[in-house]
Coordinates of C-alpha atoms in Angstrom, one line a residue:
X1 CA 0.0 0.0 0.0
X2 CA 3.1 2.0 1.2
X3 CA 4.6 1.7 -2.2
X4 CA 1.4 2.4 -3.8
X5 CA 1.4 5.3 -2.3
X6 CA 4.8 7.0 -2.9
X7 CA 4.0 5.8 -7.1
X8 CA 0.5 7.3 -7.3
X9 CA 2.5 10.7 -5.7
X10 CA 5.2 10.6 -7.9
X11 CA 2.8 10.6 -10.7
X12 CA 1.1 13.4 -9.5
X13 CA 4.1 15.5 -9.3
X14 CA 5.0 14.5 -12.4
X15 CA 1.5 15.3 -14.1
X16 CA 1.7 19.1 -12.3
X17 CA 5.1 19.5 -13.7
X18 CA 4.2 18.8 -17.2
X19 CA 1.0 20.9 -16.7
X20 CA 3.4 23.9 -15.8
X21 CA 5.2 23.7 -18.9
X22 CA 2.2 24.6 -20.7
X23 CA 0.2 27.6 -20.3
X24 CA -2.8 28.9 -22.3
X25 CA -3.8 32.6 -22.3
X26 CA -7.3 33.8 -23.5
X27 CA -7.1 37.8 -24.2
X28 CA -8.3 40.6 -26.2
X29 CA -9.4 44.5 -26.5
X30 CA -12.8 46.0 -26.7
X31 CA -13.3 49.6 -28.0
X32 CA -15.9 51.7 -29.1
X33 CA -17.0 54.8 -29.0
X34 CA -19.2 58.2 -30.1
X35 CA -17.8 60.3 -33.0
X36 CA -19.3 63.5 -35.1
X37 CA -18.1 64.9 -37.8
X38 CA -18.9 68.4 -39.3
X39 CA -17.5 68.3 -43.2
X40 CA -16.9 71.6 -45.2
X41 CA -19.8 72.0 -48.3
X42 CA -18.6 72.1 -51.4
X43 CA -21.2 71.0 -53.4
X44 CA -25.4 71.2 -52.8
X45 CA -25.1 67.5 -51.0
X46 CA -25.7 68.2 -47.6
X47 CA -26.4 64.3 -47.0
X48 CA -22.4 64.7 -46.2
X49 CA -22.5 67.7 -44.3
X50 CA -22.8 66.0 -40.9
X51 CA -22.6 62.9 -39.5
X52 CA -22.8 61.4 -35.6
X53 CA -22.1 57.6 -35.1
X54 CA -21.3 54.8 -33.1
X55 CA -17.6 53.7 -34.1
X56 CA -15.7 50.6 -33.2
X57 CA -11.4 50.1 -32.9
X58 CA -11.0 53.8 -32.7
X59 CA -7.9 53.5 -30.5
X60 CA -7.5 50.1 -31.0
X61 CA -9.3 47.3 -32.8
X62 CA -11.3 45.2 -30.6
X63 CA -9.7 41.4 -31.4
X64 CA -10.1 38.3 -29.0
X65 CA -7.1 36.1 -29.0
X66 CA -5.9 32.2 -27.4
X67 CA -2.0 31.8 -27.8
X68 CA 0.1 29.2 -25.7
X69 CA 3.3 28.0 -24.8
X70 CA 5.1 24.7 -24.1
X71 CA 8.2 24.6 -22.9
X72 CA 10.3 21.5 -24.5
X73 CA 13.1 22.3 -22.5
X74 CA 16.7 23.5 -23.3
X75 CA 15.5 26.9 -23.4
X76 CA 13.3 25.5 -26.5
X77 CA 9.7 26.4 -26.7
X78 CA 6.7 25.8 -28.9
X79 CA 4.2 28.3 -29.5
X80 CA 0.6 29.3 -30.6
X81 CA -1.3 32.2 -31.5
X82 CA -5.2 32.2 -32.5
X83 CA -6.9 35.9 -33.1
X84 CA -9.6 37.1 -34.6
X85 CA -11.0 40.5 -35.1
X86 CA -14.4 42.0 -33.5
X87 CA -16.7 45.0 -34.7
X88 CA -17.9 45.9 -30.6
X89 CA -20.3 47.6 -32.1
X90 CA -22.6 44.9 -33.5
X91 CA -20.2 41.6 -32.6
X92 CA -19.4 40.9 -35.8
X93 CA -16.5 40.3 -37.5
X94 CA -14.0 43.7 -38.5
X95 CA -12.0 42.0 -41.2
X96 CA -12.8 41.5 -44.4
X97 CA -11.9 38.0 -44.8
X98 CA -14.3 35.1 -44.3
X99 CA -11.4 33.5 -42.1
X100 CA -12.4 32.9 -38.1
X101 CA -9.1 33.9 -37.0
X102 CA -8.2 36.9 -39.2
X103 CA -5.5 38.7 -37.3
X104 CA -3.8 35.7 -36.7
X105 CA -2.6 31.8 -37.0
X106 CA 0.7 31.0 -36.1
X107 CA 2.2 27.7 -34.6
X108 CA 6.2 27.4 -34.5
X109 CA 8.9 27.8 -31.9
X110 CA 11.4 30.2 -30.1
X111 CA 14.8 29.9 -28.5
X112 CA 17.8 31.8 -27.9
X113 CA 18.7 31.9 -31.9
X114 CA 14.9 33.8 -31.8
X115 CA 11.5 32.7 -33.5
X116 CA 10.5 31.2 -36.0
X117 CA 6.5 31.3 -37.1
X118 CA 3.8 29.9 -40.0
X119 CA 0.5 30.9 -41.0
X120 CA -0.9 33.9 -41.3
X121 CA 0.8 37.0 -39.6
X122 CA 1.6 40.6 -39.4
X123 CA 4.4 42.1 -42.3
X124 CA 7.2 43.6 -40.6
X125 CA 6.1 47.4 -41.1
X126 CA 2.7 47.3 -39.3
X127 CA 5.4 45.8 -36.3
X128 CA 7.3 49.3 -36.2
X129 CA 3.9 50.9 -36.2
X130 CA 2.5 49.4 -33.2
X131 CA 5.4 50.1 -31.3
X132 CA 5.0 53.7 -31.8
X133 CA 8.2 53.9 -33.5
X134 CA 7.0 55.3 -36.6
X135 CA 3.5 56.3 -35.5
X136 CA 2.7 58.5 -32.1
X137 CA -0.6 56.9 -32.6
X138 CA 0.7 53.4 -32.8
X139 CA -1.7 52.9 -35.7
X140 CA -4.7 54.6 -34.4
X141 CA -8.1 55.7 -36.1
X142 CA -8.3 52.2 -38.3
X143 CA -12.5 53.4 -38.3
X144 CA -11.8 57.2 -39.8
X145 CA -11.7 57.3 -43.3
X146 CA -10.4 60.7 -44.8
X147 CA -13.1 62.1 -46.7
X148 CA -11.7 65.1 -48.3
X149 CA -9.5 63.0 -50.9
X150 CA -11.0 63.1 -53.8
X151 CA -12.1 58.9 -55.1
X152 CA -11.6 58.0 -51.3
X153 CA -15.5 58.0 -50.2
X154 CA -16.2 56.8 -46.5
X155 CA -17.6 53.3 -47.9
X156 CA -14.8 52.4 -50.2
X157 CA -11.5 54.6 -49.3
X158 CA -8.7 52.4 -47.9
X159 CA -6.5 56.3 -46.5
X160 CA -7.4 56.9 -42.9
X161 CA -7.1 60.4 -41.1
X162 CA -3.5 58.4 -39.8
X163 CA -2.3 57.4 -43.5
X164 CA 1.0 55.9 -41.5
X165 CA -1.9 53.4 -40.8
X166 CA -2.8 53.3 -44.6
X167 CA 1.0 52.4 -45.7
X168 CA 1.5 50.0 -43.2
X169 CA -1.8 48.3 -41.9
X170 CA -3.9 48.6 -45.2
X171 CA -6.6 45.6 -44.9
X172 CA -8.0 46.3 -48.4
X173 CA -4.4 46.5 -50.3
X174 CA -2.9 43.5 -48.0
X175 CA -0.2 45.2 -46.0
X176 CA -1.1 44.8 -42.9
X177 CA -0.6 40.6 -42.8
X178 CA -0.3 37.7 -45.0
X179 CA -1.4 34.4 -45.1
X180 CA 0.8 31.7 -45.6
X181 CA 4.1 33.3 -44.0
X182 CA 7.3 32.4 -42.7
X183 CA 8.3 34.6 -40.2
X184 CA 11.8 35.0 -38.4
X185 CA 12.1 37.1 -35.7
X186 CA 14.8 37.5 -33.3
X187 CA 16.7 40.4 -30.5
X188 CA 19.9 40.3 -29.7
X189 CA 21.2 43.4 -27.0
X190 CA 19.2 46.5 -28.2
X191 CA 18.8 45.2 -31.6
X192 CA 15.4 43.2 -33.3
X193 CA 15.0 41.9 -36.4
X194 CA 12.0 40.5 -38.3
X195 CA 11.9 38.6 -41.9
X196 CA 8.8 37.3 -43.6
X197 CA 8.1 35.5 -46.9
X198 CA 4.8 34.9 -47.4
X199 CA 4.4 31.8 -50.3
X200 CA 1.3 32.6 -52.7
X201 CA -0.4 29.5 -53.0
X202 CA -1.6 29.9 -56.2
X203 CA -1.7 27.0 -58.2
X204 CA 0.9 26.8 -61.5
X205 CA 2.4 30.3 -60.2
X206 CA 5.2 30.3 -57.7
X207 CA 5.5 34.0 -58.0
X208 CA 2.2 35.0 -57.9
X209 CA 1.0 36.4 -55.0
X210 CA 4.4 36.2 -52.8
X211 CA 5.1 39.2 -50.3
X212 CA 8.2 39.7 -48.9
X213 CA 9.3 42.1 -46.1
X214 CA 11.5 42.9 -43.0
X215 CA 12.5 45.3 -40.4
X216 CA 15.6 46.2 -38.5
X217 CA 15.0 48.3 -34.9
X218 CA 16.8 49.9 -32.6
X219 CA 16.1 49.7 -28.5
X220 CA 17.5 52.4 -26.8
X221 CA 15.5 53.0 -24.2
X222 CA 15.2 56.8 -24.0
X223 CA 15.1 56.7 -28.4
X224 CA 13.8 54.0 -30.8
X225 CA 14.6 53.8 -34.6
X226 CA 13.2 51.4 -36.9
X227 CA 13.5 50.8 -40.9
X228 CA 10.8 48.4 -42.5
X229 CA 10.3 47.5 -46.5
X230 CA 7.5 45.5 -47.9
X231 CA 7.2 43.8 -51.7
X232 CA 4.1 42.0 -52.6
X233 CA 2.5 40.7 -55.9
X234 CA -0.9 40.2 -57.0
X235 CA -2.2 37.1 -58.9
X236 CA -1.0 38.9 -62.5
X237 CA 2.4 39.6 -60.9
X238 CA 1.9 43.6 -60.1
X239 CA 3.9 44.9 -57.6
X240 CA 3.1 46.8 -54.5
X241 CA 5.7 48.1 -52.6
X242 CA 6.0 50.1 -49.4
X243 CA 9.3 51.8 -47.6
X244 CA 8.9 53.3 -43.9
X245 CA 11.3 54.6 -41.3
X246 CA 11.4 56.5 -38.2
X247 CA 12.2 57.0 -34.6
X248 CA 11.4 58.5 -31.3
X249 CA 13.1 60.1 -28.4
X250 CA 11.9 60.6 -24.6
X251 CA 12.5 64.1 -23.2
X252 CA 11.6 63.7 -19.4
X253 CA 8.0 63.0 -19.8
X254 CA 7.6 64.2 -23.4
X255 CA 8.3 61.5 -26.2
X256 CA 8.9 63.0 -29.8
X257 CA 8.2 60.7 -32.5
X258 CA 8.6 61.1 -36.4
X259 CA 8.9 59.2 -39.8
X260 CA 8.7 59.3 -43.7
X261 CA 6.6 56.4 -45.4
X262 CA 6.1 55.7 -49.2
X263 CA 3.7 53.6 -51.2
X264 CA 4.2 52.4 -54.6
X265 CA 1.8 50.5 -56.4
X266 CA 1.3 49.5 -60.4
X267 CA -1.5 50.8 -62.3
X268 CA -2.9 47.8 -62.9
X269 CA -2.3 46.1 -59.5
X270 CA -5.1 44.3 -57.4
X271 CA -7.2 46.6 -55.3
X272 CA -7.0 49.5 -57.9
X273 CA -10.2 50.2 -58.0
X274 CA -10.5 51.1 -54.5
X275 CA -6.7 52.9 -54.4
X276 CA -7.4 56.0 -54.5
X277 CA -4.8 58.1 -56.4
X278 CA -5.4 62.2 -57.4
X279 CA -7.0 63.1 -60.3
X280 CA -8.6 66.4 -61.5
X281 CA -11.8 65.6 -60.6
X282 CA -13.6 62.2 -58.5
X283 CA -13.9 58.9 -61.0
X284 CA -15.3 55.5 -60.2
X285 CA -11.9 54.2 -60.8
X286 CA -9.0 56.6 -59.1
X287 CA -6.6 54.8 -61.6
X288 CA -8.5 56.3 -64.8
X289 CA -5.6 59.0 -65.2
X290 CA -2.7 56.9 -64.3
X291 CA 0.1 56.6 -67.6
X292 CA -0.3 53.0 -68.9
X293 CA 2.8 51.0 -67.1
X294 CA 2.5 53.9 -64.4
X295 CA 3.0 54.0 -61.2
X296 CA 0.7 55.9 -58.2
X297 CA 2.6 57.0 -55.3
X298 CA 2.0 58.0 -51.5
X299 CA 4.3 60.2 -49.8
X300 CA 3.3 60.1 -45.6
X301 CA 5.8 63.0 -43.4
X302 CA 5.0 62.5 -39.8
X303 CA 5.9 64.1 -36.6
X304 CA 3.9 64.0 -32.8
X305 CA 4.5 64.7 -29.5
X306 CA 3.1 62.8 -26.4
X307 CA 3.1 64.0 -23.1
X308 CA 2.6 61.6 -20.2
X309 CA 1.4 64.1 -17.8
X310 CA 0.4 61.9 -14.9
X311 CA 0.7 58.0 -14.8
X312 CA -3.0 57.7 -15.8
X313 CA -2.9 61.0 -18.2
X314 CA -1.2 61.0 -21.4
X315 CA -2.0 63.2 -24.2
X316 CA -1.0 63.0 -27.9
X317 CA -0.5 65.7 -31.1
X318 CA 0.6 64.5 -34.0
X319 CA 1.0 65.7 -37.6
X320 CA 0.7 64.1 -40.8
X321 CA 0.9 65.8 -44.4
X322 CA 0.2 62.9 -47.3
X323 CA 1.3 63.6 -51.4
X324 CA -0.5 61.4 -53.9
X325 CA 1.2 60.7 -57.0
X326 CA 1.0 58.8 -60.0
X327 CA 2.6 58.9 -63.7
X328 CA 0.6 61.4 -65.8
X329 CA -1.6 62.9 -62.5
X330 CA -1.8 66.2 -61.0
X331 CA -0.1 65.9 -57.5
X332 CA -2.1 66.2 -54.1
X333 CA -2.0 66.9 -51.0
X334 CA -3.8 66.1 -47.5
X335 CA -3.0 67.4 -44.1
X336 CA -4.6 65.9 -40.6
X337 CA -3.9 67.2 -37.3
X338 CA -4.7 64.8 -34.0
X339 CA -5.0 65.5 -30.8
X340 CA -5.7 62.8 -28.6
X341 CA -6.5 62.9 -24.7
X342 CA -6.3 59.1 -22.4
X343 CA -7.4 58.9 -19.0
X344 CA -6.3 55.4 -17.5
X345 CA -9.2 54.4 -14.7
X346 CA -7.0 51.5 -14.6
X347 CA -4.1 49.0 -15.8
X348 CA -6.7 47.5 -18.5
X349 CA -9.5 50.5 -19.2
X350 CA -9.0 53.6 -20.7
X351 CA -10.9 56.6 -21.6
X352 CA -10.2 58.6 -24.3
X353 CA -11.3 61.6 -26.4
X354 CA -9.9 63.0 -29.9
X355 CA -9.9 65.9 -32.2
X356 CA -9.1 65.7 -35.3
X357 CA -9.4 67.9 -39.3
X358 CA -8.4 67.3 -41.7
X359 CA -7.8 69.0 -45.0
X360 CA -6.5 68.2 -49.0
X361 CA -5.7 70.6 -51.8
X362 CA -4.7 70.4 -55.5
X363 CA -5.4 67.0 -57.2
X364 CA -6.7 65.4 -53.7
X365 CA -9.7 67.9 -53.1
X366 CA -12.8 66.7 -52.8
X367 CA -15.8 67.9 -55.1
X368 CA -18.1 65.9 -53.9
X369 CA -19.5 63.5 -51.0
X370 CA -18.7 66.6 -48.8
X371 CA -15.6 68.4 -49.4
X372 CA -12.1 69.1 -48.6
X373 CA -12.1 70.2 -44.7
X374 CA -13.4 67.5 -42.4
X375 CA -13.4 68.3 -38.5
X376 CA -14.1 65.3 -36.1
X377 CA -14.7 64.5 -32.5
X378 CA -14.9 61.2 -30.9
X379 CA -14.7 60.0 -27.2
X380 CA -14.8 56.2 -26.1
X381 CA -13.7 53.8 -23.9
X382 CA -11.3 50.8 -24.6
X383 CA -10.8 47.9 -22.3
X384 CA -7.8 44.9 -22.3
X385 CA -8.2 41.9 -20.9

């Protein structure tokens, strides 16, 4: 019985060992929130003139996640990730795709040579972002389109009032993440890297499809820089490329943050229709005036400040002028100005309130669904669990 015993207890500490070498974590963000808008008339459409609504991911988009660890020991790990996006507004999904884990759907494993990842992930740009190394917002305002640029109508328009966002987190043009990627990503001292190569999947075409990108960072500590490129193709082989790089640097309890992006895509490259490039006045299809074999082009400056005035009180300005080019189109331009205000009731909720207008000239103004000033106000309240 004695020995019985002592087995049926060595078992059990076995069993609780291997259970502690495994861990599963359920989390996720809700946010939603109020916002009106008063647009400047420039036509006898008033339908656009004003607009209150119910918003969802202002600050962040609401996602629940499950990701997991088991330690295989050596310092070796496997790992999971499952996440899928949220519309708190109505529950539904906020991605586009049909997939029930659209943000992410990685299995691999980690060590001390770094990580290694497959399935569908984030490109190595959107990374920077959400870090606030490129963005003060840290990819902010995914539910604000910019109305004032002309072809880029609050139903369709893939430019945001942060157009940061737009380069590097584009759902509709596919820079945000890609499915079927290999992703490396490693940090040795103050230094991290990140590779991806995402394989297309299409049948008879090794090529089409295929996105490639990385990043290379800098941790300082009191300053942050970052570099990121991205090259993807579309089933015919068109190219879309982006370019982004920036940095920050903490002045007591200021933090100044700022960046250049660009955005190059083929005329003819999937998702033209809704791409919205400048052209002298608003067409069902923003590429009509692009130069056959053309290229457009988006030009993002950047600079903001945050101030963390208290622990729970931080407050954010930031600055963003976009150019939209293209081969054989008149250049435009668009300008937003942010200023966001967080209140922190706790480690996990937040409440927040922004202003934001923005404006466009030349080839981006607006003539019609409302016109080329936009002013905004919106106030929420975002929660992490």
């Amino acid at each position: 019985m004695k020995k019985s015993l002592i087995a049926l207890a060595a078992l059990a500490t076995v069993a609780t060992a291997a259970q502690a070498q495994s861990s599963v974590t359920i989390y996720g963000i809700m946010d939603a929130g109020f916002r009106s808008e008063n647009k400047g008339q420039v036509t006898a459409n008033s339908a656009f003139d004003s607009q209150q609504r119910l918003l969802a991911g202002n600050l962040s988009t609401s996602r629940l996640g499950f990701k997991g660890t088991e330690d295989l020991g050596g310092g070796l790990k496997a790992n999971f990730t499952l996440e899928s996006g949220i519309t708190a507004t109505t529950g539904a999904s906020s991605q586009t795709t049909t997939s029930l884990f659209d943000r992410k759907s990685t299995v691999g494993l980690s060590g001390s040579w770094g990580a290694i990842d497959f399935g569908r992930n984030y490109n190595a740009g959107f990374l920077l972002g959400a870090a606030r190394i490129i963005d003060a917002n840290g990819l902010a305002f995914d539910s604000v389109t910019n109305t004032t640029i002309t072809g880029n109508a609050a139903a369709t328009g893939n430019i945001r009032i942060n157009p940061v966002l737009s380069v590097v987190s584009n759902t509709s043009l596919g820079t945000t993440r890609a499915d079927n990627q290999i992703a490396y990503s490693n940090k040795v001292g103050n230094v991290g890297v990140v590779l991806t190569r995402s394989i297309g999947g299409v049948a008879a075409d090794t090529n089409a499809k295929q996105s490639t990108s990385g990043s290379l960072a800098y941790y300082g500590g009191s300053y942050n820089l970052g570099v990121a490129a991205l090259e993807q193709k579309d089933t015919s082989g068109d190219k879309l490329n982006y370019v982004t790089a920036g940095g920050n640097v903490k002045f007591g309890s200021a933090t100044l943050t700022a960046s250049y992006s660009e955005l190059k895509a083929d005329k003819n490259y999937s998702g033209g229709q809704t791409l919205a490039v400048v052209t002298s006045t608003t067409q069902a299809n923003p590429y009509g005036t692009v130069s056959n074999g053309g290229r457009s082009k988006w030009e993002v400056s950047h600079v903001g400040l945050t101030y963390d005035a208290t622990p729970s009180v931080k407050a954010i300005l930031a600055y963003y002028d976009l150019k939209l080019k293209g081969d054989g189109i008149t250049t435009g331009t668009a300008q937003t100005v942010t200023l966001t205000g967080i209140y922190a009731l706790s480690k996990r909720t937040d409440l927040y309130a922004v202003v934001d207008t923005s404006t466009s000239k030349d080839g981006a103004k607006q003539t019609a669904q409302g016109g080329d000033k936009n002013t905004g106000f919106m106030a929420g309240v975002r929660h992490t669990f």
